[in-house]
Coordinates of C-alpha atoms and ligand atoms in Angstrom, one line a residue:
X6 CA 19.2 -17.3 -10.6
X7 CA 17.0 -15.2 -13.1
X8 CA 15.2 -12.1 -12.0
X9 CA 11.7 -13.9 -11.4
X10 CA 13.4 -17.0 -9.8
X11 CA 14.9 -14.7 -7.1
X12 CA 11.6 -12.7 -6.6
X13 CA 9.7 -16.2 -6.1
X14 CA 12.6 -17.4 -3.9
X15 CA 11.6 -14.1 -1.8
X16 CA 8.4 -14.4 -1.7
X17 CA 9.1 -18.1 -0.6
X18 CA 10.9 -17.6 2.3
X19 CA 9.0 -14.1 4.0
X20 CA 6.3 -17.0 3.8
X21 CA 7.8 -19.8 5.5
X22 CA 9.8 -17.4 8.1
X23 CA 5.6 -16.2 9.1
X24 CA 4.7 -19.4 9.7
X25 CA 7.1 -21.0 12.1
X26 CA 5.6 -18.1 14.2
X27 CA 2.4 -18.2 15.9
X28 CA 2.1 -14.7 16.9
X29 CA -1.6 -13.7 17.1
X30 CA -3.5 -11.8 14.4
X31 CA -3.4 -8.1 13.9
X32 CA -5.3 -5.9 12.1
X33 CA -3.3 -4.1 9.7
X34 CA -3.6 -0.9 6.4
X35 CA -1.8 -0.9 3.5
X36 CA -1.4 1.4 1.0
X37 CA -1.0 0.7 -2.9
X38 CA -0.2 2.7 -5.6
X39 CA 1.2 2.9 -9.4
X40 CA 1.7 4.9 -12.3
X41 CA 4.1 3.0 -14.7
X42 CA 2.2 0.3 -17.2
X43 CA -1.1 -1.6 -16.7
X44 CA -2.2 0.3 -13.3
X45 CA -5.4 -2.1 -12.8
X46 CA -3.7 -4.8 -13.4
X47 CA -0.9 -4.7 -11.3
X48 CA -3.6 -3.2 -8.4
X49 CA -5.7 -6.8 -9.3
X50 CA -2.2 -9.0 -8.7
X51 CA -1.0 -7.1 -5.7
X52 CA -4.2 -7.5 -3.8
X53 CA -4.1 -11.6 -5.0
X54 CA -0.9 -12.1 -4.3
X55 CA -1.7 -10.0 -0.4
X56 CA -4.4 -12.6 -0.2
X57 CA -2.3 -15.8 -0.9
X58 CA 0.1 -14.8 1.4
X59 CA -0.3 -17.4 4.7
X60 CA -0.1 -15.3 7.6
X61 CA -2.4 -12.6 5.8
X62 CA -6.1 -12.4 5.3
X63 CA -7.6 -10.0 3.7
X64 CA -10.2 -8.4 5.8
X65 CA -11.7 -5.3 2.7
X66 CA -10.4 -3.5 -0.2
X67 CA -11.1 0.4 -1.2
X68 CA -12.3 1.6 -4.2
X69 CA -9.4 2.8 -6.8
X70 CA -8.9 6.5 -6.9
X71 CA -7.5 8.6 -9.5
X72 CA -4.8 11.1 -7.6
X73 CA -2.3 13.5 -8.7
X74 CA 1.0 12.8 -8.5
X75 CA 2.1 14.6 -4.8
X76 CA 6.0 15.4 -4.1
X77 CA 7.6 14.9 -7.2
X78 CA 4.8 16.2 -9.7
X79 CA 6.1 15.9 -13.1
X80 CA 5.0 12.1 -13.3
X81 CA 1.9 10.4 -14.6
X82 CA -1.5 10.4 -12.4
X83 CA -1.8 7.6 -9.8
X84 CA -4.0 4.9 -9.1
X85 CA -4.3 4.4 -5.4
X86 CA -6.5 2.0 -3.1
X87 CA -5.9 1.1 0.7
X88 CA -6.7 -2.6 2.0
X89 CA -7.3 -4.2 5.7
X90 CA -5.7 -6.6 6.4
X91 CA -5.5 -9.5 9.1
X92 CA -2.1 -10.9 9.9
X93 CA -0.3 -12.9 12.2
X94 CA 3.6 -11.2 10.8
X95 CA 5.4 -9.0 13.0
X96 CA 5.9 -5.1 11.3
X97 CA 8.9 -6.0 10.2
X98 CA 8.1 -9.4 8.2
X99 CA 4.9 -7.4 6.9
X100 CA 7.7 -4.7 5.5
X101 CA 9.1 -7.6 4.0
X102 CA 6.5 -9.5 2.4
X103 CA 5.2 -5.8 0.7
X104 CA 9.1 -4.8 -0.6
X105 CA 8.7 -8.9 -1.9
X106 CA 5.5 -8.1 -3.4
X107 CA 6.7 -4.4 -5.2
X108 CA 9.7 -6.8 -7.0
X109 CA 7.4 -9.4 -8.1
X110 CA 5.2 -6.8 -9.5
X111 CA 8.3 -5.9 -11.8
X112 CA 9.5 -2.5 -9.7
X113 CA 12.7 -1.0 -11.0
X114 CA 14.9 0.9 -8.8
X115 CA 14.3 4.5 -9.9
X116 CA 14.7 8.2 -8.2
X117 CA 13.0 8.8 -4.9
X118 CA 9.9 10.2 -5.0
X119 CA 9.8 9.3 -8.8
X120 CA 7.3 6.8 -11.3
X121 CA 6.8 3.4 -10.1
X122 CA 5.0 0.2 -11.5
X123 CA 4.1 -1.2 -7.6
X124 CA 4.8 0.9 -4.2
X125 CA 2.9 -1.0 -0.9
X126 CA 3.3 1.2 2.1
X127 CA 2.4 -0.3 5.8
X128 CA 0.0 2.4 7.3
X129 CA -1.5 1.2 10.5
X130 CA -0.9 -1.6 12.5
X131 CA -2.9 -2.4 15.5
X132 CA -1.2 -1.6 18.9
X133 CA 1.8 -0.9 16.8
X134 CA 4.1 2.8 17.1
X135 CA 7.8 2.5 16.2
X136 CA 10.1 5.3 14.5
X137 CA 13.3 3.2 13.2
X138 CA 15.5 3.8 10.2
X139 CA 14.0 1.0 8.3
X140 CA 9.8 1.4 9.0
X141 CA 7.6 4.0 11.3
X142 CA 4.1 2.7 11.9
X143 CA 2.0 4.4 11.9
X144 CA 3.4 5.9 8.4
X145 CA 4.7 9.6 9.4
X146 CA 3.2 11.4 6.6
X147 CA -0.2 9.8 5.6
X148 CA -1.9 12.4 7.2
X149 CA -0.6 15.2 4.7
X150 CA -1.7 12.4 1.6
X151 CA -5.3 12.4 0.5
X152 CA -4.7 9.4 -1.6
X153 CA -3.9 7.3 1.1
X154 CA -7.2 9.1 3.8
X155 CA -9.6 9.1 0.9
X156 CA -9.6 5.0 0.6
X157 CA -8.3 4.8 4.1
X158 CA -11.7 6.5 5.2
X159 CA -14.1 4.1 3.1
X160 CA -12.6 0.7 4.9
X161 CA -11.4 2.0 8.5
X162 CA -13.1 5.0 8.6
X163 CA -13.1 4.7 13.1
X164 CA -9.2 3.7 12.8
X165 CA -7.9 6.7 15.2
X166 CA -4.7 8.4 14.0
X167 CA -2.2 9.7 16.2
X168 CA -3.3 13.0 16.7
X169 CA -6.9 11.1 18.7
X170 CA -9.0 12.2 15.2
X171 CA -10.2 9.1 13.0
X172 CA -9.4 8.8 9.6
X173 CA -13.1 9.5 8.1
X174 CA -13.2 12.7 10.5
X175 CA -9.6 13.9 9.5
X176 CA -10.9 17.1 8.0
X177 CA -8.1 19.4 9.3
X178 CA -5.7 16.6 7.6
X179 CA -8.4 16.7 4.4
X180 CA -8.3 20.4 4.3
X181 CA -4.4 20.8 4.4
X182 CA -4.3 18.2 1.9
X183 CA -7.8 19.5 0.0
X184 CA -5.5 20.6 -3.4
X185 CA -4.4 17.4 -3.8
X186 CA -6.7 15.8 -6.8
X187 CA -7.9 12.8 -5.7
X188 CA -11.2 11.1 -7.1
X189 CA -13.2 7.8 -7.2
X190 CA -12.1 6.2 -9.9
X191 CA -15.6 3.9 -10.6
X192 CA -14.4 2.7 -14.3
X193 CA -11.2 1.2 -13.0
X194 CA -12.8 0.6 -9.8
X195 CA -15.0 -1.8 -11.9
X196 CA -12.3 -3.5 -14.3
X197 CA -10.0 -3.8 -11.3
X198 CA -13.1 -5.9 -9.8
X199 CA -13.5 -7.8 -13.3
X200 CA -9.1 -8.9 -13.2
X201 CA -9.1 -10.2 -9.9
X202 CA -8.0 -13.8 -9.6
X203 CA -9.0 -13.9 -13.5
Ligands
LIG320 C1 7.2 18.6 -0.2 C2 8.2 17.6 -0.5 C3 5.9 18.2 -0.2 C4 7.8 16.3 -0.7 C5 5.6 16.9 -0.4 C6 4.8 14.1 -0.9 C7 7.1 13.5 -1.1 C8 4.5 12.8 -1.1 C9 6.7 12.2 -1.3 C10 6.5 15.9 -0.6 C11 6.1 14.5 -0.9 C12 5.4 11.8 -1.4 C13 2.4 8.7 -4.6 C14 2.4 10.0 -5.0 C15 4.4 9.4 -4.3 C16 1.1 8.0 -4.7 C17 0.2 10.0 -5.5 C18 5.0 10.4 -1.6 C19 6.0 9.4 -2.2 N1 3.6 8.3 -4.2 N2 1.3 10.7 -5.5 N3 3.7 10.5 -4.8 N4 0.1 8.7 -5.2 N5 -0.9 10.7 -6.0 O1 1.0 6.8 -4.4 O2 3.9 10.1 -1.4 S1 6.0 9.6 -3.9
LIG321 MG1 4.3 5.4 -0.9
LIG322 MG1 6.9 2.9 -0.4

């Protein structure tokens, strides 16, 4: 099987295993970010292919920001965004169908930390908390990120993270995280709009 064959094949079957389940809807947040190759572009697909996805409806989508590259800094810039979603997958299937998305958007495996053309983290999940080796929800250090509570804030700015505070109040979490750049981005913001489902 060729590279894109497989990807399709897994994209295929995290679809068809959601469906033979008919677990109620959840809201969800996902983060997205890249910094290898056309940035808008990929943002454009990734949200597309989130929205074809049965089992996932997409409820809003942030503005794109412009952020530094945190942990690893000697890397090109970011583009980040955060969406809401509504979806009937468990946490693990939802892992699943963004690690399915990341390879269809043309991810290589590179260092940890390091450049990547598609990365979709599961943030939040409603009435979901659980540490394993595989996934944590809620994500264990999105607090310390402003490029994920800078879009985070704009589309659930009430959701309450663990420590009781809500994401557009966070301003102890803002403040540790305050050198981090992180800016609207209202150019790509607007091209991004202009490649969706084009
Ligand atoms: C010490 C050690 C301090 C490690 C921080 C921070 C590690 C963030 C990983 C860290 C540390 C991360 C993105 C990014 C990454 C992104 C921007 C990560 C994982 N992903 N920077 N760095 N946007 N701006 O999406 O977040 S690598
Ligand atoms: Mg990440
Ligand atoms: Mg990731």
């Amino acid at each position: 099987l060729c590279a894109s064959r497989r990807r399709q094949f897994d994209i295929w079957w995290t679809m068809s295993a959601c469906r033979s389940h008919a677990a109620a809807m959840a809201e969800a947040a996902l983060g997205l970010g890249t910094n290898l190759g056309d940035r808008e572009a990929a943002l454009a697909q990734a949200v597309d292919l989130l929205a074809a996805m049965p089992g996932i409806e997409l409820a809003s989508v942030s503005n794109l920001y412009s952020s530094a590259p945190w942990g690893v800094t000697d890397q090109p810039d970011f583009l980040n965004l955060c969406v809401l979603i509504e979806t009937g997958l468990g946490p693990l299937q939802l892992l699943h169908a963004c690690k399915a998305m990341e390879a269809e958007l043309g991810r290589q495996e590179r260092l940890r930390w390091g450049p990547r053309e598609m990365d979709v983290d599961v943030l939040l999940m409603q009435g979901v908390t659980l540490d394993t080796e595989t996934l944590a929800i809620p994500h264990p250090r999105m607090a310390e990120r402003r490029f994920v509570l800078e879009p985070l804030a704009e589309i659930a700015p009430d959701w309450a993270l663990e420590d009781g505070t809500v994401t557009s109040k966070s301003a102890a979490l803002k403040k540790k995280a305050a050198d981090q750049m992180c800016v609207l981005d209202e150019a790509a913001t607007r091209r991004f709009a202009s490649l969706r489902s084009a």
